[in-house]
DNA sequence: CAAGATTGACTGTTCAATCTTT
DNA sequence: AAAGATTGAACAGTCAATCTTG
């Protein structure tokens, strides 16, 4: 059945807000000669995972297609942002680890990324409770609560 | 300066919610052998504009790069979803108009798209006021209210 | 010269097929 | 046979250069 006007407005709001912020952030990174948000996500996950990650684990965290992830990893290895080590436990696989320069790059990217999050989200704080907004969005972000 | 934890949660919520719904919708369209959401947006704008649209006007509505729009339009013209007519007023340009089969395709896409919006957004309605959520998001979507 | 639009070359993403190890 | 991962071919999107008309 058709969605209500309010339901549609929420979906349009999510789409436009995401598009606007993503554009602003990616644009600022590019102007600073830094890589895109996708690379940031990869660096962030690898920075958190102190024992490294297998490509298939990383894939489910950042939601890349496996073949795409394979190529993104290749590029990042070439840039010495991450390193590959054969897995001792599983002969098929390898383990990805962030390098020092990968960590350093992530920090530099955050100096651009972080303030933009603040400046943008700040603008709704006067009129709205951020915890309410985040709570509503988190329901949608959770694929597990949706019927198969 | 760094964003607060709540600010970051809102941005992550927007990103994940958008990604999840977009995946669900694009996946359902694909399973039904229908084109992607981007084509839907183009069809929607051209369906609303009863006198047709110039490519540069459409470009600002759907936020495509001009060169990209040029190619998307080419593909859609080839599929007979939209038609091109030389502009009488401006020798440089042309006017794009949706065709009957374009209109019909948009309706078929909406039969998949609409219910998915409803089913997904519905899930937050019990606990949250949709007008509040939409209001907060609309602040972010509006690029004009942001400092240059 | 500026605005509307297209094209060629390049980058990045996806699909299907493949290879290896479990 | 299934899971992890890669590769080649096709496709979409972006940048810079170009063309035409205002």
mmCIF file of C-alpha atoms (C1' of nucleotides) in Angstrom:
data_model
loop_
_atom_site.group_PDB
_atom_site.id
_atom_site.type_symbol
_atom_site.label_atom_id
_atom_site.label_comp_id
_atom_site.label_asym_id
_atom_site.label_seq_id
_atom_site.Cartn_x
_atom_site.Cartn_y
_atom_site.Cartn_z
ATOM 1 C CA UNK A 1 0.000 0.000 0.000
ATOM 2 C CA UNK A 2 1.050 3.596 -0.507
ATOM 3 C CA UNK A 3 3.059 5.374 2.182
ATOM 4 C CA UNK A 4 1.584 8.357 3.979
ATOM 5 C CA UNK A 5 2.813 11.860 3.270
ATOM 6 C CA UNK A 6 4.727 11.913 6.574
ATOM 7 C CA UNK A 7 6.392 8.589 5.837
ATOM 8 C CA UNK A 8 7.484 9.819 2.443
ATOM 9 C CA UNK A 9 8.800 13.027 3.959
ATOM 10 C CA UNK A 10 11.000 11.074 6.334
ATOM 11 C CA UNK A 11 12.471 8.997 3.526
ATOM 12 C CA UNK A 12 13.069 12.053 1.352
ATOM 13 C CA UNK A 13 14.629 13.802 4.338
ATOM 14 C CA UNK A 14 17.012 10.933 4.925
ATOM 15 C CA UNK A 15 18.013 10.839 1.267
ATOM 16 C CA UNK A 16 18.568 14.559 0.913
ATOM 17 C CA UNK A 17 20.341 14.962 4.241
ATOM 18 C CA UNK A 18 22.680 12.096 3.464
ATOM 19 C CA UNK A 19 23.373 13.437 -0.011
ATOM 20 C CA UNK A 20 24.070 16.963 1.208
ATOM 21 C CA UNK A 21 26.406 15.978 4.016
ATOM 22 C CA UNK A 22 28.167 13.372 1.950
ATOM 23 C CA UNK A 23 28.792 15.928 -0.778
ATOM 24 C CA UNK A 24 30.062 18.475 1.708
ATOM 25 C CA UNK A 25 32.405 16.032 3.391
ATOM 26 C CA UNK A 26 33.728 14.347 0.275
ATOM 27 C CA UNK A 27 34.224 17.741 -1.304
ATOM 28 C CA UNK A 28 36.211 19.038 1.644
ATOM 29 C CA UNK A 29 38.374 15.906 1.701
ATOM 30 C CA UNK A 30 39.091 16.253 -1.969
ATOM 31 C CA UNK A 31 40.011 19.913 -1.585
ATOM 32 C CA UNK A 32 42.466 18.895 1.109
ATOM 33 C CA UNK A 33 43.931 16.267 -1.234
ATOM 34 C CA UNK A 34 42.688 13.459 0.956
ATOM 35 C CA UNK A 35 40.959 10.196 -0.067
ATOM 36 C CA UNK A 36 37.214 9.653 -0.024
ATOM 37 C CA UNK A 37 34.885 8.664 2.799
ATOM 38 C CA UNK A 38 34.951 5.026 1.674
ATOM 39 C CA UNK A 39 38.644 4.822 2.370
ATOM 40 C CA UNK A 40 38.030 6.466 5.692
ATOM 41 C CA UNK A 41 35.579 3.728 6.644
ATOM 42 C CA UNK A 42 38.102 1.049 5.778
ATOM 43 C CA UNK A 43 40.852 2.770 7.766
ATOM 44 C CA UNK A 44 38.517 3.271 10.687
ATOM 45 C CA UNK A 45 37.508 -0.391 10.902
ATOM 46 C CA UNK A 46 41.086 -1.560 10.584
ATOM 47 C CA UNK A 47 42.242 0.929 13.180
ATOM 48 C CA UNK A 48 39.687 -0.405 15.681
ATOM 49 C CA UNK A 49 40.457 -4.047 14.993
ATOM 50 C CA UNK A 50 43.743 -4.445 16.797
ATOM 51 C CA UNK A 51 44.345 -7.967 15.461
ATOM 52 C CA UNK A 52 43.555 -7.063 11.882
ATOM 53 C CA UNK A 53 40.632 -8.257 9.798
ATOM 54 C CA UNK A 54 40.049 -10.790 7.071
ATOM 55 C CA UNK A 55 38.722 -9.267 3.849
ATOM 56 C CA UNK A 56 35.367 -11.043 4.243
ATOM 57 C CA UNK A 57 34.987 -9.577 7.739
ATOM 58 C CA UNK A 58 35.842 -6.103 6.545
ATOM 59 C CA UNK A 59 33.402 -6.561 3.676
ATOM 60 C CA UNK A 60 30.458 -7.036 6.026
ATOM 61 C CA UNK A 61 31.480 -4.050 8.143
ATOM 62 C CA UNK A 62 31.717 -1.571 5.310
ATOM 63 C CA UNK A 63 29.165 -3.253 3.021
ATOM 64 C CA UNK A 64 31.274 -3.443 -0.105
ATOM 65 C CA UNK A 65 30.822 -6.045 -2.787
ATOM 66 C CA UNK A 66 33.517 -8.630 -2.362
ATOM 67 C CA UNK A 67 35.037 -7.992 -5.773
ATOM 68 C CA UNK A 68 35.013 -4.285 -5.158
ATOM 69 C CA UNK A 69 36.597 -4.657 -1.750
ATOM 70 C CA UNK A 70 39.304 -6.761 -3.310
ATOM 71 C CA UNK A 71 40.223 -3.882 -5.599
ATOM 72 C CA UNK A 72 39.926 -1.171 -2.978
ATOM 73 C CA UNK A 73 42.272 -3.167 -0.774
ATOM 74 C CA UNK A 74 44.726 -3.531 -3.656
ATOM 75 C CA UNK A 75 44.858 0.242 -4.077
ATOM 76 C CA UNK A 76 45.274 0.863 -0.371
ATOM 77 C CA UNK A 77 48.029 -1.713 -0.111
ATOM 78 C CA UNK A 78 49.816 -0.037 -2.992
ATOM 79 C CA UNK A 79 49.613 3.243 -1.066
ATOM 80 C CA UNK A 80 51.071 1.457 1.979
ATOM 81 C CA UNK A 81 48.026 2.345 4.096
ATOM 82 C CA UNK A 82 47.319 -1.272 4.907
ATOM 83 C CA UNK A 83 49.384 -4.428 4.867
ATOM 84 C CA UNK A 84 48.514 -8.012 3.906
ATOM 85 C CA UNK A 85 49.692 -11.017 5.902
ATOM 86 C CA UNK A 86 48.887 -14.644 5.016
ATOM 87 C CA UNK A 87 46.547 -16.177 7.571
ATOM 88 C CA UNK A 88 48.135 -18.873 9.723
ATOM 89 C CA UNK A 89 44.789 -20.476 10.514
ATOM 90 C CA UNK A 90 43.230 -20.524 7.055
ATOM 91 C CA UNK A 91 45.282 -21.184 3.976
ATOM 92 C CA UNK A 92 42.728 -19.533 1.717
ATOM 93 C CA UNK A 93 42.775 -16.193 3.359
ATOM 94 C CA UNK A 94 44.859 -13.299 4.479
ATOM 95 C CA UNK A 95 44.743 -10.781 7.278
ATOM 96 C CA UNK A 96 44.637 -7.045 6.693
ATOM 97 C CA UNK A 97 46.361 -4.682 9.106
ATOM 98 C CA UNK A 98 46.506 -0.922 9.102
ATOM 99 C CA UNK A 99 49.986 0.586 8.843
ATOM 100 C CA UNK A 100 51.379 3.535 10.765
ATOM 101 C CA UNK A 101 50.918 5.813 7.795
ATOM 102 C CA UNK A 102 47.362 4.485 7.438
ATOM 103 C CA UNK A 103 46.698 5.468 11.032
ATOM 104 C CA UNK A 104 48.249 8.844 10.451
ATOM 105 C CA UNK A 105 46.153 9.423 7.342
ATOM 106 C CA UNK A 106 42.978 8.521 9.195
ATOM 107 C CA UNK A 107 43.808 11.119 11.818
ATOM 108 C CA UNK A 108 44.383 13.779 9.210
ATOM 109 C CA UNK A 109 41.091 12.890 7.526
ATOM 110 C CA UNK A 110 39.282 13.142 10.836
ATOM 111 C CA UNK A 111 40.521 16.701 11.232
ATOM 112 C CA UNK A 112 38.453 17.573 8.177
ATOM 113 C CA UNK A 113 35.618 15.098 8.700
ATOM 114 C CA UNK A 114 34.914 15.630 12.398
ATOM 115 C CA UNK A 115 34.363 19.390 12.328
ATOM 116 C CA UNK A 116 32.005 19.047 9.384
ATOM 117 C CA UNK A 117 29.852 16.594 11.298
ATOM 118 C CA UNK A 118 29.781 19.007 14.185
ATOM 119 C CA UNK A 119 28.970 22.109 12.155
ATOM 120 C CA UNK A 120 26.182 20.400 10.284
ATOM 121 C CA UNK A 121 24.455 18.390 12.974
ATOM 122 C CA UNK A 122 24.762 21.284 15.389
ATOM 123 C CA UNK A 123 22.263 23.177 13.286
ATOM 124 C CA UNK A 124 19.370 20.981 14.363
ATOM 125 C CA UNK A 125 20.272 20.885 18.036
ATOM 126 C CA UNK A 126 18.440 24.081 18.970
ATOM 127 C CA UNK A 127 15.078 22.758 17.857
ATOM 128 C CA UNK A 128 15.412 18.985 18.211
ATOM 129 C CA UNK A 129 16.665 16.400 20.651
ATOM 130 C CA UNK A 130 19.518 14.577 18.958
ATOM 131 C CA UNK A 131 18.932 11.430 20.961
ATOM 132 C CA UNK A 132 15.408 11.212 19.610
ATOM 133 C CA UNK A 133 16.544 11.671 16.032
ATOM 134 C CA UNK A 134 19.357 9.150 16.425
ATOM 135 C CA UNK A 135 16.972 6.700 18.075
ATOM 136 C CA UNK A 136 14.505 6.853 15.224
ATOM 137 C CA UNK A 137 17.217 6.415 12.623
ATOM 138 C CA UNK A 138 18.781 3.501 14.414
ATOM 139 C CA UNK A 139 15.583 1.517 13.968
ATOM 140 C CA UNK A 140 15.909 1.845 10.203
ATOM 141 C CA UNK A 141 19.604 1.144 10.139
ATOM 142 C CA UNK A 142 19.095 -2.210 11.787
ATOM 143 C CA UNK A 143 18.432 -4.774 9.084
ATOM 144 C CA UNK A 144 17.902 -7.535 11.622
ATOM 145 C CA UNK A 145 14.626 -6.105 12.869
ATOM 146 C CA UNK A 146 13.152 -6.206 9.388
ATOM 147 C CA UNK A 147 11.123 -9.115 8.120
ATOM 148 C CA UNK A 148 12.949 -11.318 5.600
ATOM 149 C CA UNK B 1 36.431 20.937 16.789
ATOM 150 C CA UNK B 2 35.340 17.366 17.343
ATOM 151 C CA UNK B 3 31.661 16.485 17.215
ATOM 152 C CA UNK B 4 29.889 15.189 20.301
ATOM 153 C CA UNK B 5 28.922 11.560 20.625
ATOM 154 C CA UNK B 6 25.267 12.418 19.954
ATOM 155 C CA UNK B 7 26.131 14.424 16.853
ATOM 156 C CA UNK B 8 28.169 11.556 15.508
ATOM 157 C CA UNK B 9 25.361 9.122 16.226
ATOM 158 C CA UNK B 10 22.953 11.197 14.179
ATOM 159 C CA UNK B 11 25.297 11.271 11.204
ATOM 160 C CA UNK B 12 25.979 7.542 11.421
ATOM 161 C CA UNK B 13 22.251 6.938 11.742
ATOM 162 C CA UNK B 14 21.547 8.943 8.605
ATOM 163 C CA UNK B 15 24.239 7.098 6.670
ATOM 164 C CA UNK B 16 23.203 3.633 7.749
ATOM 165 C CA UNK B 17 19.483 4.247 7.388
ATOM 166 C CA UNK B 18 19.947 5.649 3.916
ATOM 167 C CA UNK B 19 22.186 2.770 2.906
ATOM 168 C CA UNK B 20 19.835 0.108 4.238
ATOM 169 C CA UNK B 21 16.704 1.498 2.637
ATOM 170 C CA UNK B 22 18.452 2.276 -0.605
ATOM 171 C CA UNK B 23 19.737 -1.274 -0.790
ATOM 172 C CA UNK B 24 16.330 -2.709 -0.015
ATOM 173 C CA UNK B 25 14.578 -0.579 -2.614
ATOM 174 C CA UNK B 26 17.158 -0.928 -5.367
ATOM 175 C CA UNK B 27 17.304 -4.652 -4.722
ATOM 176 C CA UNK B 28 13.545 -5.035 -4.987
ATOM 177 C CA UNK B 29 13.455 -3.004 -8.190
ATOM 178 C CA UNK B 30 16.159 -5.124 -9.689
ATOM 179 C CA UNK B 31 14.389 -8.340 -8.738
ATOM 180 C CA UNK B 32 11.318 -7.024 -10.495
ATOM 181 C CA UNK B 33 13.431 -6.268 -13.580
ATOM 182 C CA UNK B 34 12.909 -2.557 -13.161
ATOM 183 C CA UNK B 35 15.470 0.280 -13.439
ATOM 184 C CA UNK B 36 17.226 1.895 -10.505
ATOM 185 C CA UNK B 37 16.119 4.673 -8.181
ATOM 186 C CA UNK B 38 18.092 7.242 -10.174
ATOM 187 C CA UNK B 39 15.954 6.600 -13.207
ATOM 188 C CA UNK B 40 12.904 6.845 -11.001
ATOM 189 C CA UNK B 41 13.934 10.330 -9.904
ATOM 190 C CA UNK B 42 14.333 11.453 -13.502
ATOM 191 C CA UNK B 43 10.959 10.004 -14.491
ATOM 192 C CA UNK B 44 9.331 11.578 -11.470
ATOM 193 C CA UNK B 45 10.614 15.071 -12.218
ATOM 194 C CA UNK B 46 9.659 14.825 -15.866
ATOM 195 C CA UNK B 47 6.227 13.494 -14.987
ATOM 196 C CA UNK B 48 5.589 16.496 -12.733
ATOM 197 C CA UNK B 49 6.859 19.048 -15.239
ATOM 198 C CA UNK B 50 4.000 19.161 -17.692
ATOM 199 C CA UNK B 51 5.872 21.332 -20.186
ATOM 200 C CA UNK B 52 9.035 19.270 -20.098
ATOM 201 C CA UNK B 53 12.421 20.277 -18.748
ATOM 202 C CA UNK B 54 15.708 21.425 -20.176
ATOM 203 C CA UNK B 55 18.631 19.145 -19.248
ATOM 204 C CA UNK B 56 20.233 21.874 -17.116
ATOM 205 C CA UNK B 57 16.991 22.275 -15.159
ATOM 206 C CA UNK B 58 16.672 18.535 -14.621
ATOM 207 C CA UNK B 59 20.307 18.446 -13.564
ATOM 208 C CA UNK B 60 19.700 20.767 -10.625
ATOM 209 C CA UNK B 61 16.604 18.840 -9.543
ATOM 210 C CA UNK B 62 18.244 15.435 -9.419
ATOM 211 C CA UNK B 63 21.763 16.669 -8.623
ATOM 212 C CA UNK B 64 23.594 14.839 -11.388
ATOM 213 C CA UNK B 65 26.798 16.043 -12.937
ATOM 214 C CA UNK B 66 26.001 17.554 -16.282
ATOM 215 C CA UNK B 67 28.110 15.060 -18.206
ATOM 216 C CA UNK B 68 26.541 12.204 -16.331
ATOM 217 C CA UNK B 69 23.035 13.474 -16.912
ATOM 218 C CA UNK B 70 23.818 13.712 -20.586
ATOM 219 C CA UNK B 71 24.575 9.993 -20.668
ATOM 220 C CA UNK B 72 21.659 8.944 -18.489
ATOM 221 C CA UNK B 73 19.338 10.874 -20.776
ATOM 222 C CA UNK B 74 20.864 9.149 -23.800
ATOM 223 C CA UNK B 75 20.092 5.737 -22.318
ATOM 224 C CA UNK B 76 16.563 6.692 -21.357
ATOM 225 C CA UNK B 77 15.868 8.140 -24.798
ATOM 226 C CA UNK B 78 17.084 4.912 -26.345
ATOM 227 C CA UNK B 79 14.589 3.050 -24.147
ATOM 228 C CA UNK B 80 11.864 5.428 -25.354
ATOM 229 C CA UNK B 81 11.113 6.542 -21.788
ATOM 230 C CA UNK B 82 11.751 10.184 -22.590
ATOM 231 C CA UNK B 83 11.785 12.183 -25.803
ATOM 232 C CA UNK B 84 13.994 15.052 -26.944
ATOM 233 C CA UNK B 85 12.610 18.087 -28.770
ATOM 234 C CA UNK B 86 14.726 21.008 -29.988
ATOM 235 C CA UNK B 87 13.977 24.148 -27.997
ATOM 236 C CA UNK B 88 12.173 26.864 -29.967
ATOM 237 C CA UNK B 89 13.415 29.610 -27.655
ATOM 238 C CA UNK B 90 17.052 28.614 -27.320
ATOM 239 C CA UNK B 91 18.961 27.163 -30.216
ATOM 240 C CA UNK B 92 21.581 25.634 -27.935
ATOM 241 C CA UNK B 93 19.234 23.499 -25.981
ATOM 242 C CA UNK B 94 16.539 20.900 -26.124
ATOM 243 C CA UNK B 95 13.499 20.028 -24.080
ATOM 244 C CA UNK B 96 13.013 16.653 -22.459
ATOM 245 C CA UNK B 97 9.539 15.188 -22.167
ATOM 246 C CA UNK B 98 8.409 11.958 -20.592
ATOM 247 C CA UNK B 99 6.704 9.500 -22.935
ATOM 248 C CA UNK B 100 3.619 7.419 -22.245
ATOM 249 C CA UNK B 101 5.707 4.342 -21.640
ATOM 250 C CA UNK B 102 7.917 6.401 -19.324
ATOM 251 C CA UNK B 103 4.865 7.370 -17.318
ATOM 252 C CA UNK B 104 3.714 3.782 -17.257
ATOM 253 C CA UNK B 105 7.118 2.575 -16.096
ATOM 254 C CA UNK B 106 7.178 5.115 -13.290
ATOM 255 C CA UNK B 107 3.833 3.825 -12.078
ATOM 256 C CA UNK B 108 5.063 0.259 -12.094
ATOM 257 C CA UNK B 109 8.171 1.284 -10.187
ATOM 258 C CA UNK B 110 6.082 3.083 -7.615
ATOM 259 C CA UNK B 111 4.158 -0.131 -6.947
ATOM 260 C CA UNK B 112 7.435 -1.574 -5.673
ATOM 261 C CA UNK B 113 8.943 1.599 -4.242
ATOM 262 C CA UNK B 114 5.934 2.992 -2.347
ATOM 263 C CA UNK B 115 5.156 -0.062 -0.217
ATOM 264 C CA UNK B 116 8.800 -0.372 0.787
ATOM 265 C CA UNK B 117 8.835 3.195 2.064
ATOM 266 C CA UNK B 118 5.694 2.465 4.026
ATOM 267 C CA UNK B 119 6.881 -0.840 5.510
ATOM 268 C CA UNK B 120 10.190 0.613 6.582
ATOM 269 C CA UNK B 121 9.252 4.006 7.923
ATOM 270 C CA UNK B 122 6.209 2.538 9.659
ATOM 271 C CA UNK B 123 8.558 0.745 11.991
ATOM 272 C CA UNK B 124 9.563 3.928 13.781
ATOM 273 C CA UNK B 125 6.070 5.379 14.042
ATOM 274 C CA UNK B 126 5.136 3.639 17.274
ATOM 275 C CA UNK B 127 7.933 5.248 19.224
ATOM 276 C CA UNK B 128 8.617 8.486 17.354
ATOM 277 C CA UNK B 129 6.760 11.394 15.833
ATOM 278 C CA UNK B 130 7.480 11.339 12.118
ATOM 279 C CA UNK B 131 6.960 15.069 11.789
ATOM 280 C CA UNK B 132 9.713 15.694 14.302
ATOM 281 C CA UNK B 133 12.114 13.373 12.512
ATOM 282 C CA UNK B 134 11.296 14.850 9.116
ATOM 283 C CA UNK B 135 11.665 18.359 10.515
ATOM 284 C CA UNK B 136 15.114 17.686 11.886
ATOM 285 C CA UNK B 137 16.270 16.111 8.640
ATOM 286 C CA UNK B 138 14.908 18.916 6.520
ATOM 287 C CA UNK B 139 17.275 21.338 8.233
ATOM 288 C CA UNK B 140 20.218 19.295 7.001
ATOM 289 C CA UNK B 141 18.851 18.806 3.528
ATOM 290 C CA UNK B 142 18.660 22.532 2.965
ATOM 291 C CA UNK B 143 21.985 23.706 1.605
ATOM 292 C CA UNK B 144 20.878 27.329 1.549
ATOM 293 C CA UNK B 145 20.846 27.637 5.326
ATOM 294 C CA UNK B 146 24.474 26.623 5.546
ATOM 295 C CA UNK B 147 27.299 29.106 5.565
ATOM 296 C CA UNK B 148 29.239 29.303 2.282
ATOM 297 C "C1'" DC C 1 33.163 35.572 -23.291
ATOM 298 C "C1'" DA C 2 29.385 32.827 -20.823
ATOM 299 C "C1'" DA C 3 25.886 29.091 -20.871
ATOM 300 C "C1'" DG C 4 24.068 24.644 -22.504
ATOM 301 C "C1'" DA C 5 25.396 20.403 -23.861
ATOM 302 C "C1'" DT C 6 28.357 16.540 -25.583
ATOM 303 C "C1'" DT C 7 32.580 13.573 -26.027
ATOM 304 C "C1'" DG C 8 37.035 10.973 -24.828
ATOM 305 C "C1'" DA C 9 39.816 9.273 -21.429
ATOM 306 C "C1'" DC C 10 40.050 7.743 -16.872
ATOM 307 C "C1'" DT C 11 38.462 5.854 -12.405
ATOM 308 C "C1'" DG C 12 35.659 3.071 -9.842
ATOM 309 C "C1'" DT C 13 32.000 -0.566 -9.428
ATOM 310 C "C1'" DT C 14 29.547 -4.744 -10.678
ATOM 311 C "C1'" DC C 15 28.752 -9.434 -12.763
ATOM 312 C "C1'" DA C 16 30.170 -13.762 -13.928
ATOM 313 C "C1'" DA C 17 33.662 -16.973 -14.162
ATOM 314 C "C1'" DT C 18 37.554 -18.930 -11.944
ATOM 315 C "C1'" DC C 19 40.916 -20.674 -8.564
ATOM 316 C "C1'" DT C 20 42.257 -22.487 -4.064
ATOM 317 C "C1'" DT C 21 41.477 -24.342 0.318
ATOM 318 C "C1'" DT C 22 38.263 -26.286 3.689
ATOM 319 C "C1'" DA D 1 30.362 -28.914 -2.422
ATOM 320 C "C1'" DA D 2 30.983 -24.449 0.054
ATOM 321 C "C1'" DA D 3 33.764 -20.400 1.500
ATOM 322 C "C1'" DG D 4 37.381 -16.954 0.687
ATOM 323 C "C1'" DA D 5 39.302 -14.382 -2.647
ATOM 324 C "C1'" DT D 6 40.709 -12.702 -7.329
ATOM 325 C "C1'" DT D 7 40.281 -11.512 -12.374
ATOM 326 C "C1'" DG D 8 38.368 -9.928 -17.073
ATOM 327 C "C1'" DA D 9 34.809 -7.783 -19.292
ATOM 328 C "C1'" DA D 10 31.101 -4.620 -19.119
ATOM 329 C "C1'" DC D 11 29.048 -0.461 -17.084
ATOM 330 C "C1'" DA D 12 28.377 3.818 -14.800
ATOM 331 C "C1'" DG D 13 30.214 8.146 -13.293
ATOM 332 C "C1'" DT D 14 33.750 12.020 -13.309
ATOM 333 C "C1'" DC D 15 37.055 15.390 -15.189
ATOM 334 C "C1'" DA D 16 38.772 18.076 -18.706
ATOM 335 C "C1'" DA D 17 38.419 19.528 -23.270
ATOM 336 C "C1'" DT D 18 35.418 20.838 -26.919
ATOM 337 C "C1'" DC D 19 31.601 22.531 -29.688
ATOM 338 C "C1'" DT D 20 27.654 25.585 -30.527
ATOM 339 C "C1'" DT D 21 24.686 29.332 -29.625
ATOM 340 C "C1'" DG D 22 23.469 33.567 -26.869
#
